[in-house]
mmCIF file of N, CA and C in Angstrom:
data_model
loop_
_atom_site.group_PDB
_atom_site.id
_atom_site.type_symbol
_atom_site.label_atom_id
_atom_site.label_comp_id
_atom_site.label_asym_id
_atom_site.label_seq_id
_atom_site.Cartn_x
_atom_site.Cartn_y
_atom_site.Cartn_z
ATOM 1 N N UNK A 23 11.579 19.623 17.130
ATOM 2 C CA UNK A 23 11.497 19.337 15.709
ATOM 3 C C UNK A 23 10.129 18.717 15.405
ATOM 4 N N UNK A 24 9.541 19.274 14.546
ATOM 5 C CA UNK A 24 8.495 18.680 13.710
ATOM 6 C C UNK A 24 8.637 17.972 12.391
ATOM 7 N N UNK A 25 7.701 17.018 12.241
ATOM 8 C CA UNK A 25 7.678 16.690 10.602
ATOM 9 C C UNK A 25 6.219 16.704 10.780
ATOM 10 N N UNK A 26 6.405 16.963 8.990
ATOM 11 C CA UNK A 26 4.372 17.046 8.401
ATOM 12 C C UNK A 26 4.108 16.040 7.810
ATOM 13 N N UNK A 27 3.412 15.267 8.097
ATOM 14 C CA UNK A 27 3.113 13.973 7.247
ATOM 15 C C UNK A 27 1.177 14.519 7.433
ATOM 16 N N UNK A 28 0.956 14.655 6.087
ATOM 17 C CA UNK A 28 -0.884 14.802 5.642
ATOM 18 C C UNK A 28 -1.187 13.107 5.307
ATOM 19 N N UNK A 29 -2.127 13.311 5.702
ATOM 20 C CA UNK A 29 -3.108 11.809 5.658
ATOM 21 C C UNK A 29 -4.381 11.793 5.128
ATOM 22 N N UNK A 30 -4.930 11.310 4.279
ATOM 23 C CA UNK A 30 -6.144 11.232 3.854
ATOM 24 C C UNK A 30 -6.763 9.697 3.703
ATOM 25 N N UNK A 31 -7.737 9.926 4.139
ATOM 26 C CA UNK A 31 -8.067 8.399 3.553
ATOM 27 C C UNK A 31 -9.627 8.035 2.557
ATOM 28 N N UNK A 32 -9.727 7.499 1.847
ATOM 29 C CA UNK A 32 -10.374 6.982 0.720
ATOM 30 C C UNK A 32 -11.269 5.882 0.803
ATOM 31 N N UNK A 33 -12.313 5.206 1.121
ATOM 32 C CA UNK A 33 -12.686 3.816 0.929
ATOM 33 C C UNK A 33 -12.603 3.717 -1.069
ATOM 34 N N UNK A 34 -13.067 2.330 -0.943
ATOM 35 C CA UNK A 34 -13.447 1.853 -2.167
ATOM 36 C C UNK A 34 -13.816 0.480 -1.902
ATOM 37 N N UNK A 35 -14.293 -0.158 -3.101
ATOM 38 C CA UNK A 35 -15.149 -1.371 -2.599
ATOM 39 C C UNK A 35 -14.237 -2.311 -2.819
ATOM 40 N N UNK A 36 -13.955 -3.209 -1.340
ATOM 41 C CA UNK A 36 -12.554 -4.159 -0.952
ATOM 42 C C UNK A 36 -11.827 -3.617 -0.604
ATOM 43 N N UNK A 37 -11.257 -2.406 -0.812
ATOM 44 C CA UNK A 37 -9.797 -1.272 -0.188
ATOM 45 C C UNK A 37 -10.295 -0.307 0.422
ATOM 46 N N UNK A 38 -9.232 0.032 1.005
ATOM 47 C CA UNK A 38 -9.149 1.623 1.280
ATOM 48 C C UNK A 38 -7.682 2.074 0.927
ATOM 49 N N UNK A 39 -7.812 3.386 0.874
ATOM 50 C CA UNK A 39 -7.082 4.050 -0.387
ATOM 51 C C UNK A 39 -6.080 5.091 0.783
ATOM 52 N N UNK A 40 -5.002 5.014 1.596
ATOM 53 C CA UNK A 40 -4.604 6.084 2.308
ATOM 54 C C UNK A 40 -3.431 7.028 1.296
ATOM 55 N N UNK A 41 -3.746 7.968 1.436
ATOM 56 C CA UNK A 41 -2.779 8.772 0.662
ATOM 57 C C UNK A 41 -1.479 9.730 1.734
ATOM 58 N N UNK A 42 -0.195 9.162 1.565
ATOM 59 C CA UNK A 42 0.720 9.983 2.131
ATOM 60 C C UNK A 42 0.981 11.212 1.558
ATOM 61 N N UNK A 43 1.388 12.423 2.168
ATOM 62 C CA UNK A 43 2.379 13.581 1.668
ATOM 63 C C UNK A 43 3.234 14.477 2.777
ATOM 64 N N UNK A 44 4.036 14.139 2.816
ATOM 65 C CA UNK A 44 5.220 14.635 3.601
ATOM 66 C C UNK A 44 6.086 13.809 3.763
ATOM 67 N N UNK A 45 6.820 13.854 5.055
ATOM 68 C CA UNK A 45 7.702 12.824 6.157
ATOM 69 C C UNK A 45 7.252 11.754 6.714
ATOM 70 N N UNK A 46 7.651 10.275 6.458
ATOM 71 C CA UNK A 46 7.247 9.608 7.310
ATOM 72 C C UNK A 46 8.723 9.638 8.455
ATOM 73 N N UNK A 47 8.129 9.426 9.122
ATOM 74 C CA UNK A 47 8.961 9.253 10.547
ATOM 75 C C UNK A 47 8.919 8.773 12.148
ATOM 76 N N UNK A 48 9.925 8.780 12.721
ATOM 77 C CA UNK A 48 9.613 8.717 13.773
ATOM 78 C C UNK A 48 8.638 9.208 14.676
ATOM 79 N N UNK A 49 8.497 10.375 14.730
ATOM 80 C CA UNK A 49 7.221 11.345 14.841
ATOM 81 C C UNK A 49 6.055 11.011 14.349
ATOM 82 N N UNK A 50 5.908 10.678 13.109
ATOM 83 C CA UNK A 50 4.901 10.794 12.230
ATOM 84 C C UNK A 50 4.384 9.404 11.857
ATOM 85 N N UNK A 51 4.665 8.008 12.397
ATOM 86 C CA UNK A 51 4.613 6.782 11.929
ATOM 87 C C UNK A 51 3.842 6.621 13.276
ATOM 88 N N UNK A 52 3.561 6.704 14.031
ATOM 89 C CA UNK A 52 2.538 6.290 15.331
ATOM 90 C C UNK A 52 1.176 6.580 14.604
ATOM 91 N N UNK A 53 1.254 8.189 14.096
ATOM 92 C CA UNK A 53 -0.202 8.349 13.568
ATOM 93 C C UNK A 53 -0.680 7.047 12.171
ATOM 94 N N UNK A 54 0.261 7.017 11.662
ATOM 95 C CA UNK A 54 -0.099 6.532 10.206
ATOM 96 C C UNK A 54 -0.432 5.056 10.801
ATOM 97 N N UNK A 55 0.355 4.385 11.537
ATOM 98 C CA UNK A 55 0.091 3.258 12.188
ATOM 99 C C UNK A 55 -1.662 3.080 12.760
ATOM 100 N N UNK A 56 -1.888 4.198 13.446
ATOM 101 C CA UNK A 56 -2.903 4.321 14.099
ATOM 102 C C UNK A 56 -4.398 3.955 13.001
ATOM 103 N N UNK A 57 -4.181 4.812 11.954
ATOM 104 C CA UNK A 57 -4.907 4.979 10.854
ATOM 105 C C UNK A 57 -5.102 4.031 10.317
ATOM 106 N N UNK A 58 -4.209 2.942 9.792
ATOM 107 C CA UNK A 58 -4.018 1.983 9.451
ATOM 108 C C UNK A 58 -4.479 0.869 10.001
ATOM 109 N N UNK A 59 -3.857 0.405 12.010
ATOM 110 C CA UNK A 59 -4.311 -0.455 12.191
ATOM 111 C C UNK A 59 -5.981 -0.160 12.386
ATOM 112 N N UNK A 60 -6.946 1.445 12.780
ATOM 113 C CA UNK A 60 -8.221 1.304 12.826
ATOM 114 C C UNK A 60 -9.018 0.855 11.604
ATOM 115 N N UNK A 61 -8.715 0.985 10.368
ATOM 116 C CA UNK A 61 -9.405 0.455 8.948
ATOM 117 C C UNK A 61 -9.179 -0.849 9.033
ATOM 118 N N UNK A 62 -8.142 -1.480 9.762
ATOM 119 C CA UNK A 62 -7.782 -3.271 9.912
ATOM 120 C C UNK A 62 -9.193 -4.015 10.758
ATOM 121 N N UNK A 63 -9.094 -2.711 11.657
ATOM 122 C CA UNK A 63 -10.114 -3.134 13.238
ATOM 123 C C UNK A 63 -11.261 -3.152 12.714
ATOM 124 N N UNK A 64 -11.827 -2.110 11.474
ATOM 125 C CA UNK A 64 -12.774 -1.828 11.015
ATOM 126 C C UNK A 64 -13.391 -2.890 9.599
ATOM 127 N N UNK A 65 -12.226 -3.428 9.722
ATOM 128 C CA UNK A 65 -13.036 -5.180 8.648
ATOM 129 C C UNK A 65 -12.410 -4.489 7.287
ATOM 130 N N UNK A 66 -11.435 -3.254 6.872
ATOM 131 C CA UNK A 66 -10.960 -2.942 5.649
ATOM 132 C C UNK A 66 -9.906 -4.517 5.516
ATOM 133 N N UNK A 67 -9.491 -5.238 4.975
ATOM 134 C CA UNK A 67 -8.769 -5.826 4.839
ATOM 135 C C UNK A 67 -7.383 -5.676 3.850
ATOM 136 N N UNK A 68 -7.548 -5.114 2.775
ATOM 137 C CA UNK A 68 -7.153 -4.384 1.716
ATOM 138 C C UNK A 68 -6.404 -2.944 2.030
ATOM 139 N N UNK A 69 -5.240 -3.221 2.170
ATOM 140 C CA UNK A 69 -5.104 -1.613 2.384
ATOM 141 C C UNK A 69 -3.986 -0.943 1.373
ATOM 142 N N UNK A 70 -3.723 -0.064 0.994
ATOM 143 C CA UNK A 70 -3.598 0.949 -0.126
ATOM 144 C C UNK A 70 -2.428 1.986 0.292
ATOM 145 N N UNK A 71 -1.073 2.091 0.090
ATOM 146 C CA UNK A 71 -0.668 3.434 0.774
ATOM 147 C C UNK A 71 -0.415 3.934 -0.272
ATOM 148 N N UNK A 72 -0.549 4.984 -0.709
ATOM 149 C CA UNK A 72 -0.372 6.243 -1.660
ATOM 150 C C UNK A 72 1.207 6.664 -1.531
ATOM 151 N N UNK A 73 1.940 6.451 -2.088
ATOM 152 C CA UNK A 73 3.375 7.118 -1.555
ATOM 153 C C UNK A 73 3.731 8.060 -2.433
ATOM 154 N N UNK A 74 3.060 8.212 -3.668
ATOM 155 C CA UNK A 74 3.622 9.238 -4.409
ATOM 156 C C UNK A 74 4.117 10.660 -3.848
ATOM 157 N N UNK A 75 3.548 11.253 -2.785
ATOM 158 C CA UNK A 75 4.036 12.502 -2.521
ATOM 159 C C UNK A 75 4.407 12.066 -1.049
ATOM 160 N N UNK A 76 5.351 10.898 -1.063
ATOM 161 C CA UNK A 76 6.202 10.996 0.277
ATOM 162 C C UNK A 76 7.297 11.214 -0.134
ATOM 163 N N UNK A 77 8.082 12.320 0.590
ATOM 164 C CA UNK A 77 9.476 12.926 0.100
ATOM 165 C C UNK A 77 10.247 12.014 0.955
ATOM 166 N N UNK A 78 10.213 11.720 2.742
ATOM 167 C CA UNK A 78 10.953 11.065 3.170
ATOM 168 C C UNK A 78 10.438 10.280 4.171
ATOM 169 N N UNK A 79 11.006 9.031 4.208
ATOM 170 C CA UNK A 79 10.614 7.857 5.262
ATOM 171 C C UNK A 79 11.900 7.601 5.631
ATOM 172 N N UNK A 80 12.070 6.843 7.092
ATOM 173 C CA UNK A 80 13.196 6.498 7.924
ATOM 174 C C UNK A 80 12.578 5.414 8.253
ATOM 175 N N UNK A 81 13.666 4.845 9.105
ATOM 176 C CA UNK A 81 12.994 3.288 9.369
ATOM 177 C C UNK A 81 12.305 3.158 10.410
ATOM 178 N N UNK A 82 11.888 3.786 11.100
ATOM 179 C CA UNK A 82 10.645 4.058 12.093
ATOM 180 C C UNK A 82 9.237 3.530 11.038
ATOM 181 N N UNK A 83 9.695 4.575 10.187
ATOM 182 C CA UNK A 83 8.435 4.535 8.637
ATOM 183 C C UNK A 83 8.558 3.247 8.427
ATOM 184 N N UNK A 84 9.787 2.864 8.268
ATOM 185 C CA UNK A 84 9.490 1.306 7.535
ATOM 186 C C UNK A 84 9.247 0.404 8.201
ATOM 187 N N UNK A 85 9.090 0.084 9.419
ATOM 188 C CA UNK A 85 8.820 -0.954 10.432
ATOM 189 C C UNK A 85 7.203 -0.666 10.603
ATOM 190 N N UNK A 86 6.829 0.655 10.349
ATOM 191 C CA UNK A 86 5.810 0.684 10.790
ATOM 192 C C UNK A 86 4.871 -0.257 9.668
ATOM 193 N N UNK A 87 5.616 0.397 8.368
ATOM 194 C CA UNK A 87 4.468 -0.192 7.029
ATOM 195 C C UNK A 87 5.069 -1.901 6.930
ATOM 196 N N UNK A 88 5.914 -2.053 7.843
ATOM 197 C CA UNK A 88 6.282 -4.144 7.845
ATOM 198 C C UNK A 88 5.402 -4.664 9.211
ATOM 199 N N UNK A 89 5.036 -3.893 10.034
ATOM 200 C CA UNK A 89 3.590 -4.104 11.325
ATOM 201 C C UNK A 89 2.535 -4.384 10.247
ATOM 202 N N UNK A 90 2.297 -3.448 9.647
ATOM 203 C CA UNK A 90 0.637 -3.490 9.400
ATOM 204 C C UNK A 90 0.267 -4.591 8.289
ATOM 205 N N UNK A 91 1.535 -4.263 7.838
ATOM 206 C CA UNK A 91 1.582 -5.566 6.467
ATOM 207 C C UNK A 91 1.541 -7.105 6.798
ATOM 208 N N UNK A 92 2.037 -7.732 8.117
ATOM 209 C CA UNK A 92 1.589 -8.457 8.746
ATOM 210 C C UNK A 92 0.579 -8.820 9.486
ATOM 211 N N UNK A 93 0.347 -7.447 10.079
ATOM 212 C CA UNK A 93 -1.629 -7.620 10.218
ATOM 213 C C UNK A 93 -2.604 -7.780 9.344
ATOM 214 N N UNK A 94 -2.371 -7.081 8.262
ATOM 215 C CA UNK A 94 -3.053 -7.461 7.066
ATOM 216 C C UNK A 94 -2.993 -8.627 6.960
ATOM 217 N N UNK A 95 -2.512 -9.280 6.569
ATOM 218 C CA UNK A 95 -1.664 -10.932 6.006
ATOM 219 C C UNK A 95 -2.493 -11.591 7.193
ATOM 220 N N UNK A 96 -2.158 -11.407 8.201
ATOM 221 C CA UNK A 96 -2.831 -12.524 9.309
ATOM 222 C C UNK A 96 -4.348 -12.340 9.189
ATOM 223 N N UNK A 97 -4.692 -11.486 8.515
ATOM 224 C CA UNK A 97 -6.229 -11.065 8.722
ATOM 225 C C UNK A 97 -7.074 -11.350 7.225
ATOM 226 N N UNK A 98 -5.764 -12.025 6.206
ATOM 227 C CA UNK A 98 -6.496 -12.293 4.842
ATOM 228 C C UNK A 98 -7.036 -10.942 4.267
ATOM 229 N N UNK A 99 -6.101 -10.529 4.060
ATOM 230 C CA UNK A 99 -5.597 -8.947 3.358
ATOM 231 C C UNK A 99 -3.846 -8.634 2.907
ATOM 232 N N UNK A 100 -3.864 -7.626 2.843
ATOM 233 C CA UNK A 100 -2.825 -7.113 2.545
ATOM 234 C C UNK A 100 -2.236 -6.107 2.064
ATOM 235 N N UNK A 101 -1.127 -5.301 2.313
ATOM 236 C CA UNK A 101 -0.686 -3.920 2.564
ATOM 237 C C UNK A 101 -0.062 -3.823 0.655
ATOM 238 N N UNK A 102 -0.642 -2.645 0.141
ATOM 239 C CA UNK A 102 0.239 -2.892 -1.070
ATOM 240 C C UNK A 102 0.503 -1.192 -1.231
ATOM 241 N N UNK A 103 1.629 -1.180 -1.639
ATOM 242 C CA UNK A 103 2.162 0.416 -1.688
ATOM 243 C C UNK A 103 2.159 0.855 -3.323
ATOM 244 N N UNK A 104 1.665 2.061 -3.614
ATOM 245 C CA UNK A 104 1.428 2.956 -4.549
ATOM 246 C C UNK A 104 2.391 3.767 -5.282
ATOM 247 N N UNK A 105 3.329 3.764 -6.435
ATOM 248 C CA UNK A 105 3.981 5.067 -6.908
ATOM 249 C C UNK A 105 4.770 5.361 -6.129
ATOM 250 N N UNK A 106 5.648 4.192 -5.680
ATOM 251 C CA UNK A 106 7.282 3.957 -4.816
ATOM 252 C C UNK A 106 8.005 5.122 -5.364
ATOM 253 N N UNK A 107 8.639 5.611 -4.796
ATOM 254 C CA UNK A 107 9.880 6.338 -5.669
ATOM 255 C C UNK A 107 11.068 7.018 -4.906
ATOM 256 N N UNK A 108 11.636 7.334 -4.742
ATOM 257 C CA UNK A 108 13.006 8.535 -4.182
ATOM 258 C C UNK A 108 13.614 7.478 -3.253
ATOM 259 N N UNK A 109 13.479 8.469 -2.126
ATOM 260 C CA UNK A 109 14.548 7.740 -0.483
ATOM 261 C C UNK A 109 13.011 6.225 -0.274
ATOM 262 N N UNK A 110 12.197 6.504 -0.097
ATOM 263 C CA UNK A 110 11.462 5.013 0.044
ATOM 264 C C UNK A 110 12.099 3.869 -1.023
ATOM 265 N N UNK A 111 12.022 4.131 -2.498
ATOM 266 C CA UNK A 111 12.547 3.292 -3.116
ATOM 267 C C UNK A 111 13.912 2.795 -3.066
ATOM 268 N N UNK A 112 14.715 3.875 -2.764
ATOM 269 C CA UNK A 112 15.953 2.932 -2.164
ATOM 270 C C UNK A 112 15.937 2.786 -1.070
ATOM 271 N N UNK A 113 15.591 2.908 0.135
ATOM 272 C CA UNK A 113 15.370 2.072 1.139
ATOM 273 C C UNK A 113 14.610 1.167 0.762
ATOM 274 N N UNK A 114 13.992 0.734 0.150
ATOM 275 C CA UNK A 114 13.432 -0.560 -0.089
ATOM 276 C C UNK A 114 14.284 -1.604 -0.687
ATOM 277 N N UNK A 115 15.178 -0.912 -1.733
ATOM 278 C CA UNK A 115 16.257 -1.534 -2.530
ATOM 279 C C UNK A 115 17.150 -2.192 -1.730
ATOM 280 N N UNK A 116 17.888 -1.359 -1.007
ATOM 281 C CA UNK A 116 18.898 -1.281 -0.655
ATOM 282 C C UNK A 116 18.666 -2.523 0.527
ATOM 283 N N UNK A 117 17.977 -2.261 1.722
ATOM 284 C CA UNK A 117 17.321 -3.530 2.098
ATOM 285 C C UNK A 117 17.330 -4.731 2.126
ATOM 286 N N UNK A 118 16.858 -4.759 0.754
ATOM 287 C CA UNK A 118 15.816 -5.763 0.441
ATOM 288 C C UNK A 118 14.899 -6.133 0.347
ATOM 289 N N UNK A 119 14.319 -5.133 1.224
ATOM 290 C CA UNK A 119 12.215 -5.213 1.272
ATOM 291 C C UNK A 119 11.621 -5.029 0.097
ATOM 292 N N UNK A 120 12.127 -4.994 -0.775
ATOM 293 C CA UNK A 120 10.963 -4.549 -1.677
ATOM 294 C C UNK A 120 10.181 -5.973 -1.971
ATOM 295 N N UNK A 121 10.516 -7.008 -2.016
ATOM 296 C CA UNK A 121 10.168 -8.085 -2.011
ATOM 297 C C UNK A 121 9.023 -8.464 -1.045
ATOM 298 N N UNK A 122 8.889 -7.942 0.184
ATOM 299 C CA UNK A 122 8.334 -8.117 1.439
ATOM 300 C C UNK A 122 6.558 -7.383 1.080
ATOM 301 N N UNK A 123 6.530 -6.086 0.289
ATOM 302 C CA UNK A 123 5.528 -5.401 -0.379
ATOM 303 C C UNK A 123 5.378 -5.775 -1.331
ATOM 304 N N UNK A 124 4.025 -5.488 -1.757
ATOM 305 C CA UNK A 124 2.889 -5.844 -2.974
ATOM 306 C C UNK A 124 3.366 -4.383 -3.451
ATOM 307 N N UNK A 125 4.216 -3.803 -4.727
ATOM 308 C CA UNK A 125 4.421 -2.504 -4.796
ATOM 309 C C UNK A 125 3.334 -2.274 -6.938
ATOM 310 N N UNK A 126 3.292 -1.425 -6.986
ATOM 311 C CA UNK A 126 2.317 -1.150 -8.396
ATOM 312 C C UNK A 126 2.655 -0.130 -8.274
ATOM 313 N N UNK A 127 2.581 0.752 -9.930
ATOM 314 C CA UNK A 127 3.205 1.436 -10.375
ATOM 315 C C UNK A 127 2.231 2.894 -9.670
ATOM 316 N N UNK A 128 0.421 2.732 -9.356
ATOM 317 C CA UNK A 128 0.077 3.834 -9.294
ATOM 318 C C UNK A 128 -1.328 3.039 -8.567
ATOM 319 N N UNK A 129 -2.204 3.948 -7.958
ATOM 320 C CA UNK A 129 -3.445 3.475 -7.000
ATOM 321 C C UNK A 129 -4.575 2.467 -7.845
ATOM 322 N N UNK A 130 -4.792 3.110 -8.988
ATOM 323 C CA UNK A 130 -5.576 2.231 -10.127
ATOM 324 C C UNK A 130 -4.656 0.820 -10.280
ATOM 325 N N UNK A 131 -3.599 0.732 -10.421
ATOM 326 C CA UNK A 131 -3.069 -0.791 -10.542
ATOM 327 C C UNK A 131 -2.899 -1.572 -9.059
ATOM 328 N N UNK A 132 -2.892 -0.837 -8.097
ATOM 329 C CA UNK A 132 -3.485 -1.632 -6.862
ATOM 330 C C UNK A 132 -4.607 -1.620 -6.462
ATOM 331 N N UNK A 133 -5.663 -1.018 -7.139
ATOM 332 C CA UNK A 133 -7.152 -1.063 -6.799
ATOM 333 C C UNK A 133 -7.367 -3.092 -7.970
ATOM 334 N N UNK A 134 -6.881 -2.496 -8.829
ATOM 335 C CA UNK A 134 -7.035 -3.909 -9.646
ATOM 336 C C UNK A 134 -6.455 -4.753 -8.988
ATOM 337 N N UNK A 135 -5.614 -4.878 -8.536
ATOM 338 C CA UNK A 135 -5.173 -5.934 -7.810
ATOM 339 C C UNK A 135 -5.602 -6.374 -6.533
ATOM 340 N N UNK A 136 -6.417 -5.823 -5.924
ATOM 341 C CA UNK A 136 -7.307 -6.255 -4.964
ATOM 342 C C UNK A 136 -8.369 -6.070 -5.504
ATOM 343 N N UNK A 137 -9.523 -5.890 -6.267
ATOM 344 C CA UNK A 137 -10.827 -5.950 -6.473
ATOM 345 C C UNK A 137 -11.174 -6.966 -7.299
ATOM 346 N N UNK A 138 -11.834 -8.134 -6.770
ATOM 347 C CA UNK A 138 -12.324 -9.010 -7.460
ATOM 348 C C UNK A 138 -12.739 -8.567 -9.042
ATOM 349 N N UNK A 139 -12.163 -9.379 -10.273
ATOM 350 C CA UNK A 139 -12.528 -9.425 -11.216
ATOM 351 C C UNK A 139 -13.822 -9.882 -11.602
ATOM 352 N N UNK A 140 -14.412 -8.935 -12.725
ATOM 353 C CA UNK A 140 -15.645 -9.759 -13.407
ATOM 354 C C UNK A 140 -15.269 -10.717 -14.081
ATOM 355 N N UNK A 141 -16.519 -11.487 -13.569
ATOM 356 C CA UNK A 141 -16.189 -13.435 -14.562
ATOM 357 C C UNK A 141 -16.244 -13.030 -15.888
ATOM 358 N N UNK A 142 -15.310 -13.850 -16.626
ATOM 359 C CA UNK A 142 -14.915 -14.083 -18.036
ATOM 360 C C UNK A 142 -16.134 -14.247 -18.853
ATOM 361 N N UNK A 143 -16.242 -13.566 -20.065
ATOM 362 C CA UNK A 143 -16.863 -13.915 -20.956
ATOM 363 C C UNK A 143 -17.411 -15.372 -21.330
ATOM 364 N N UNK A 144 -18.255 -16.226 -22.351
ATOM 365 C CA UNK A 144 -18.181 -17.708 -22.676
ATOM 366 C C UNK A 144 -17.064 -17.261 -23.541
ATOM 367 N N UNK A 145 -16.737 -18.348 -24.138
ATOM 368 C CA UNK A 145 -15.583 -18.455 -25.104
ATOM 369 C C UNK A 145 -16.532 -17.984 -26.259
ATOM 370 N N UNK A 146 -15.756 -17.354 -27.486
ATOM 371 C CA UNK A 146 -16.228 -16.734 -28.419
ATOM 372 C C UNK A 146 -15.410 -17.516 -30.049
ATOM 373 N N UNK A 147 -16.123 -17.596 -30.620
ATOM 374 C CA UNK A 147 -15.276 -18.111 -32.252
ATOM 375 C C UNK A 147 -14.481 -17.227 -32.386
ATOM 376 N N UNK A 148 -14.329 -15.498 -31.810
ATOM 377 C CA UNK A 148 -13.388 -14.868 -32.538
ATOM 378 C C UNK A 148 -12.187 -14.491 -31.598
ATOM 379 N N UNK A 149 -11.861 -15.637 -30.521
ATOM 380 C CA UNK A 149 -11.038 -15.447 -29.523
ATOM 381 C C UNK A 149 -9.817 -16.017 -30.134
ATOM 382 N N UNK A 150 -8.500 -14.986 -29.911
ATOM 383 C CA UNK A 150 -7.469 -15.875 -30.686
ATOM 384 C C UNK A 150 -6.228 -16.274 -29.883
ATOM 385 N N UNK A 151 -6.705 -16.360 -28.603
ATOM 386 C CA UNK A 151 -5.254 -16.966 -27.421
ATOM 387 C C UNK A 151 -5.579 -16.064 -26.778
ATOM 388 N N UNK A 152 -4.395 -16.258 -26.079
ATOM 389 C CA UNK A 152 -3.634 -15.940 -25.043
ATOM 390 C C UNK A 152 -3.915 -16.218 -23.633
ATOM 391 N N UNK A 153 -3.286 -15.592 -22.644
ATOM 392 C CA UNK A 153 -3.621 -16.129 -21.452
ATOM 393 C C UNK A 153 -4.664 -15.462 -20.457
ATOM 394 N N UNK A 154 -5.201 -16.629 -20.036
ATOM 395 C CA UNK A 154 -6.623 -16.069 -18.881
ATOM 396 C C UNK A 154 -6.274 -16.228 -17.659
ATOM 397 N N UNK A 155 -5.027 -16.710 -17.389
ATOM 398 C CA UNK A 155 -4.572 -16.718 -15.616
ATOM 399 C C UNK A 155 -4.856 -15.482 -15.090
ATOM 400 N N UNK A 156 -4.751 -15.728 -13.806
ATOM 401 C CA UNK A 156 -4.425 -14.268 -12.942
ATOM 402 C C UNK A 156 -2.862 -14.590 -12.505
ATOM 403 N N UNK A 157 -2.280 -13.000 -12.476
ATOM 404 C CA UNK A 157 -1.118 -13.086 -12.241
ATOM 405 C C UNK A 157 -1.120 -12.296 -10.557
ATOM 406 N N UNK A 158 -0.627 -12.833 -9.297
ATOM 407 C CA UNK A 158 -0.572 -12.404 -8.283
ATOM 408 C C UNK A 158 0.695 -12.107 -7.772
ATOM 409 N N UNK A 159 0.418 -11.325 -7.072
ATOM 410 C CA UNK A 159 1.676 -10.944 -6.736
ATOM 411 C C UNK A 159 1.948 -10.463 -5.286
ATOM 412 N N UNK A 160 2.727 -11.392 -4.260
ATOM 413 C CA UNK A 160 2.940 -11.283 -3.257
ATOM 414 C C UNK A 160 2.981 -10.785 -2.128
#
């Protein structure tokens, strides 16, 4: 038995961007691991998984993306997943992990969330509230 899991990967400035499409699996989670921990080895700290076109992950898959997410973390980074959806999203549910991932709706809202913001404007006379926190998320 085979599964196809395609891999691509992306830099960007602070991330890198890996994009899944196929199976994650037993089979197929050594490579992604591999990929993953070399961009760790390689000073990426930030890392990015694309899940939108993953049809299926097993928990091989999911142990693998709770490894790296702890390497990240120990290394002052961190694993944040992309456009969750199908059998990943309820395995995440169902779980409980979803809590455990940094998850965003699509790659642009986890590129923002790891890329340092430009400093704030001065304050302006025609500013009318609201809030200037950053909101982080775990």
């Amino acid at each position: 038995m085979t599964t196809r899991l395609d891999l691509s990967v992306r830099r960007h400035e602070g991330a890198s961007v890996t994009v899944l499409a196929g199976e994650l699996d037993k089979l197929s989670s050594p490579r992604l691991r591999d990929v993953l921990v070399t961009q760790l080895d390689e000073g990426v700290g930030n890392l990015i998984l694309d899940v939108t076109a993953l049809r299926f992950c097993d928990s091989t898959g999911l142990w693998t993306m709770l490894e790296v997410q702890r390497r990240a973390s120990a290394a002052g980074g961190c694993l944040r997943l992309a456009g969750v959806h199908g059998i990943l999203e309820r395995i995440l549910t169902v779980t409980g992990l979803a809590s455990a991932f940094s998850l965003d709706p699509d790659v642009p809202a986890s590129l923002r969330a790891v890329t340092p913001e430009a400093p704030e404007a001065p304050p302006s006379a025609h500013f009318t509230g609201g809030s200037t926190g950053t909101n982080l998320h775990g």
